CSV table of C-alpha atoms in Angstrom, one decimal:
chain,number,residue,atom,x,y,z
A,29,GLY,CA,3.0,-2.1,-16.6
A,30,ALA,CA,-0.5,-2.1,-14.6
A,31,VAL,CA,-1.8,1.5,-14.3
A,32,VAL,CA,-4.1,2.6,-11.5
A,33,SER,CA,-5.2,6.2,-11.7
A,34,GLN,CA,-7.2,8.3,-8.8
A,35,HIS,CA,-8.7,11.3,-9.1
A,36,PRO,CA,-8.8,14.0,-7.0
A,37,SER,CA,-5.4,14.3,-6.2
A,38,TRP,CA,-6.5,16.3,-3.0
A,39,VAL,CA,-10.2,18.3,-2.2
A,40,ILE,CA,-10.7,20.6,0.7
A,41,CYS,CA,-14.2,20.4,1.6
A,42,LYS,CA,-16.3,21.5,4.6
A,43,SER,CA,-18.0,19.5,7.4
A,44,GLY,CA,-21.4,18.0,6.9
A,45,THR,CA,-20.3,17.8,2.9
A,46,SER,CA,-19.7,14.3,1.1
A,47,VAL,CA,-16.7,14.2,-1.4
A,48,LYS,CA,-16.2,11.2,-4.0
A,49,ILE,CA,-13.1,9.8,-4.8
A,50,GLU,CA,-13.0,7.6,-7.6
A,51,CYS,CA,-10.1,4.9,-8.7
A,52,ARG,CA,-9.6,3.6,-12.1
A,53,SER,CA,-7.5,0.7,-13.4
A,54,LEU,CA,-6.6,1.9,-16.8
A,55,ASP,CA,-5.2,-1.1,-18.7
A,56,PHE,CA,-6.6,-4.1,-16.8
A,57,GLN,CA,-9.6,-5.1,-15.4
A,58,ALA,CA,-9.8,-5.4,-11.7
A,59,THR,CA,-13.3,-7.6,-10.3
A,60,THR,CA,-11.6,-6.5,-7.0
A,61,MET,CA,-10.1,-3.1,-5.7
A,62,PHE,CA,-9.0,-2.0,-2.2
A,63,TRP,CA,-9.4,1.5,-0.5
A,64,TYR,CA,-6.5,2.3,2.3
A,65,ARG,CA,-6.4,5.4,4.8
A,66,GLN,CA,-3.0,6.5,5.6
A,67,PHE,CA,-2.5,9.2,8.3
A,68,PRO,CA,0.8,10.9,8.9
A,69,LYS,CA,3.7,9.0,9.6
A,70,GLN,CA,1.5,5.8,9.9
A,71,SER,CA,1.5,2.7,7.7
A,72,LEU,CA,-1.6,1.9,5.1
A,73,MET,CA,-4.9,0.8,7.1
A,74,LEU,CA,-7.3,-1.5,5.0
A,75,MET,CA,-10.8,0.1,5.0
A,76,ALA,CA,-12.5,-1.7,2.7
A,77,THR,CA,-12.5,-4.4,-0.2
A,78,SER,CA,-14.4,-3.0,-3.1
A,79,ASN,CA,-16.2,-6.1,-5.1
A,80,GLU,CA,-17.2,-5.5,-8.5
A,81,GLY,CA,-21.2,-6.1,-8.8
A,82,SER,CA,-21.5,-7.1,-5.4
A,83,LYS,CA,-21.4,-5.0,-1.9
A,84,ALA,CA,-17.9,-4.1,-0.6
A,85,THR,CA,-16.1,-5.9,2.5
A,86,TYR,CA,-15.3,-3.3,5.4
A,87,GLU,CA,-12.8,-3.7,7.7
A,88,GLN,CA,-13.5,-3.7,11.7
A,89,GLY,CA,-14.1,-0.4,12.9
A,90,VAL,CA,-14.9,1.2,9.5
A,91,GLU,CA,-18.3,2.8,9.3
A,92,LYS,CA,-20.0,1.2,5.9
A,93,ASP,CA,-22.7,4.0,6.4
A,94,LYS,CA,-20.0,6.7,6.6
A,95,PHE,CA,-17.9,5.5,3.1
A,96,LEU,CA,-20.0,4.3,0.8
A,97,ILE,CA,-18.1,2.1,-1.7
A,98,ASN,CA,-19.3,1.7,-5.2
A,99,HIS,CA,-17.9,-0.7,-7.7
A,100,ALA,CA,-20.1,-0.8,-11.0
A,101,SER,CA,-17.8,-1.7,-13.5
A,102,LEU,CA,-14.7,-3.4,-13.9
A,103,THR,CA,-12.3,-0.5,-14.1
A,104,LEU,CA,-13.7,1.8,-11.4
A,105,SER,CA,-14.3,2.1,-8.0
A,106,THR,CA,-15.7,5.3,-6.2
A,107,LEU,CA,-15.4,5.5,-2.6
A,108,THR,CA,-17.7,8.4,-1.1
A,109,VAL,CA,-16.9,10.5,2.4
A,110,THR,CA,-20.4,11.3,3.4
A,111,SER,CA,-20.9,14.0,5.8
A,112,ALA,CA,-17.2,14.8,6.1
A,113,HIS,CA,-15.6,15.8,9.5
A,114,PRO,CA,-12.1,17.1,10.3
A,115,GLU,CA,-11.5,13.7,11.9
A,116,ASP,CA,-11.7,11.9,8.5
A,117,SER,CA,-8.7,14.6,6.9
A,118,SER,CA,-6.3,11.7,5.8
A,119,PHE,CA,-4.8,10.7,2.7
A,120,TYR,CA,-7.0,8.4,0.9
A,121,ILE,CA,-5.1,5.3,-1.4
A,122,CYS,CA,-6.7,2.5,-3.8
A,123,SER,CA,-5.4,0.0,-5.0
A,124,ALA,CA,-6.0,-2.6,-7.8
A,125,ARG,CA,-3.7,-6.4,-8.9
A,126,PRO,CA,-4.1,-7.3,-12.3
A,127,LEU,CA,-4.8,-11.2,-12.6
A,128,GLY,CA,-2.2,-13.7,-11.6
A,129,ASN,CA,0.9,-13.5,-9.2
A,130,SER,CA,1.6,-9.6,-9.7
A,131,PRO,CA,2.0,-6.9,-7.2
A,132,LEU,CA,-0.6,-4.4,-6.1
A,133,HIS,CA,-0.4,-1.3,-7.7
A,134,PHE,CA,-1.6,1.9,-6.3
A,135,GLY,CA,-3.3,5.0,-7.4
A,136,ASN,CA,-1.5,8.2,-6.8
A,137,GLY,CA,-3.7,8.9,-3.5
A,138,THR,CA,-6.2,11.6,-2.7
A,139,ARG,CA,-5.4,13.5,0.2
A,140,LEU,CA,-8.5,15.0,1.6
A,141,THR,CA,-8.8,18.0,4.5
A,142,VAL,CA,-12.2,18.7,6.1
A,143,THR,CA,-12.4,22.3,7.2
D,30,GLY,CA,-3.9,-13.7,12.8
D,31,GLN,CA,-1.7,-11.8,10.5
D,32,ASN,CA,1.3,-10.0,11.7
D,33,ILE,CA,4.3,-8.6,10.0
D,34,ASP,CA,7.2,-6.5,11.9
D,35,GLN,CA,9.5,-4.2,10.4
D,36,PRO,CA,11.8,-1.8,12.5
D,37,THR,CA,10.5,1.6,12.9
D,38,GLU,CA,13.2,3.6,11.8
D,39,MET,CA,16.9,3.2,10.1
D,40,THR,CA,19.6,5.8,9.6
D,41,ALA,CA,22.4,5.4,6.7
D,42,THR,CA,24.9,7.1,5.2
D,43,GLU,CA,25.3,8.4,1.4
D,44,GLY,CA,26.7,5.6,-0.5
D,45,ALA,CA,26.4,2.9,2.0
D,46,ILE,CA,24.4,-0.5,2.3
D,47,VAL,CA,21.5,-0.8,4.1
D,48,GLN,CA,19.3,-3.8,4.9
D,49,ILE,CA,15.3,-3.9,5.9
D,50,ASN,CA,14.4,-7.0,7.7
D,51,CYS,CA,11.2,-7.7,7.6
D,52,THR,CA,9.2,-11.1,9.8
D,53,TYR,CA,5.7,-12.5,8.8
D,54,GLN,CA,3.7,-14.5,10.4
D,55,THR,CA,0.3,-15.2,8.0
D,56,SER,CA,-2.6,-17.6,7.7
D,57,GLY,CA,-1.4,-18.2,4.2
D,58,PHE,CA,1.5,-17.4,1.3
D,59,ASN,CA,1.5,-16.6,-2.1
D,60,GLY,CA,4.3,-14.0,-2.3
D,61,LEU,CA,5.7,-11.1,0.0
D,62,PHE,CA,6.2,-7.6,-1.7
D,63,TRP,CA,8.0,-5.0,-1.2
D,64,TYR,CA,7.4,-1.2,-1.8
D,65,GLN,CA,8.6,2.5,-1.4
D,66,GLN,CA,6.5,5.2,-0.5
D,67,HIS,CA,7.9,8.7,-0.1
D,68,ALA,CA,6.0,11.1,1.8
D,69,GLY,CA,3.0,12.2,0.6
D,70,GLU,CA,2.8,10.2,-2.1
D,71,ALA,CA,1.1,7.1,-2.5
D,72,PRO,CA,3.5,3.2,-2.5
D,73,THR,CA,5.4,2.1,-5.6
D,74,PHE,CA,6.4,-1.7,-6.0
D,75,LEU,CA,9.9,-2.4,-5.5
D,76,SER,CA,10.4,-6.6,-5.7
D,77,TYR,CA,8.9,-9.1,-4.6
D,78,ASN,CA,9.7,-13.2,-4.2
D,79,VAL,CA,7.5,-15.9,-3.9
D,80,LEU,CA,10.1,-18.7,-3.8
D,81,ASP,CA,13.1,-18.5,-1.4
D,82,GLY,CA,16.5,-17.2,-2.5
D,83,LEU,CA,17.4,-13.7,-3.9
D,84,GLU,CA,15.7,-11.5,-6.4
D,85,GLU,CA,18.0,-8.2,-7.7
D,86,LYS,CA,16.9,-5.6,-9.1
D,87,GLY,CA,19.4,-3.1,-9.8
D,88,ARG,CA,20.4,-1.3,-6.7
D,89,PHE,CA,17.6,-3.2,-4.8
D,90,SER,CA,17.8,-7.0,-3.9
D,91,SER,CA,15.1,-8.7,-2.2
D,92,PHE,CA,16.0,-12.1,-0.1
D,93,LEU,CA,12.9,-14.3,1.2
D,94,SER,CA,13.2,-17.4,3.6
D,95,ARG,CA,9.9,-19.2,3.9
D,96,SER,CA,10.9,-21.8,6.2
D,97,LYS,CA,11.8,-18.6,8.7
D,98,GLY,CA,9.2,-16.0,7.4
D,99,TYR,CA,11.5,-13.9,7.2
D,100,SER,CA,12.5,-11.4,4.0
D,101,TYR,CA,14.9,-8.5,3.6
D,102,LEU,CA,15.4,-5.7,1.2
D,103,LEU,CA,18.8,-4.9,0.6
D,104,LEU,CA,19.7,-1.5,-0.8
D,105,LYS,CA,23.1,-0.5,-2.6
D,106,GLU,CA,24.7,3.0,-3.2
D,107,LEU,CA,22.4,4.7,-1.3
D,108,GLN,CA,21.3,7.8,-2.6
D,109,MET,CA,19.7,10.2,-0.8
D,110,LYS,CA,16.5,10.0,-2.7
D,111,ASP,CA,16.0,6.8,-1.3
D,112,SER,CA,15.3,8.1,1.9
D,113,ALA,CA,11.6,6.8,2.6
D,114,SER,CA,9.6,4.6,4.3
D,115,TYR,CA,9.8,1.1,3.1
D,116,LEU,CA,6.5,-1.4,3.1
D,117,CYS,CA,7.0,-5.3,3.6
D,118,ALA,CA,3.5,-6.6,2.3
D,119,VAL,CA,2.3,-10.3,2.4
D,120,ASN,CA,-0.2,-11.7,-0.1
D,121,ASN,CA,-1.6,-14.3,2.2
D,122,TYR,CA,-4.5,-15.6,-0.2
D,123,GLY,CA,-6.3,-14.9,-3.1
D,124,GLN,CA,-6.2,-10.3,-3.5
D,125,ASN,CA,-5.9,-10.1,-0.1
D,126,PHE,CA,-2.1,-8.1,1.0
D,127,VAL,CA,-1.4,-7.6,4.5
D,128,PHE,CA,1.1,-4.6,5.1
D,129,GLY,CA,3.5,-4.3,7.8
D,130,PRO,CA,4.2,-0.8,9.5
D,131,GLY,CA,6.7,0.4,7.3
D,132,THR,CA,10.4,1.1,8.2
D,133,ARG,CA,11.6,5.1,7.7
D,134,LEU,CA,15.0,5.7,6.2
D,135,SER,CA,16.6,8.3,6.3
D,136,VAL,CA,20.0,8.5,3.9
D,137,LEU,CA,22.7,11.1,5.7
D,138,PRO,CA,25.2,12.8,3.4
């Protein structure tokens, strides 16, 4: 079945630094990938839709200058959290969908802790 | 607008059957999907419905009524490992998915 790989699984960084998270579709091409954020005991919140070869579409309230998304190839999207602050600590999850009426497949998520 | 409702929490006993309901109002509909998410992990796909009726996959079944904007996930022979959150999601158009708030299921011995 379709596999989405996300790296790193967890990262701890100091306040003010930037962190890059990678999301890869391993056995299918994904022109669109999705980035979610999830706080403890809450549901998934869509942050942005990553589009291969064009600008990402951000949800209302998500700062595009803080959460930089790059989708340079059909199998890779990256999310960079710039100038991270403790309130950015969260579980970030990417997902992608093969063509057709198939389900979304999720990466394993990245737990970001900003100290 | 887009709106998906699920009960916040449910509790059931090991070996029992539990039904998790989901109601939705979305601008489009290309299918309804159920995901399981254990604490600290990413969601994993369980089942989906595009047409009305029941889809059965082992201990898990999902039902859809498009005219009523209603679906349910049925879990049989509950096991302790089934304790998790269950997310209902609607593919409303293209690649766009709308997720419900999730239902936290606790399975007690």
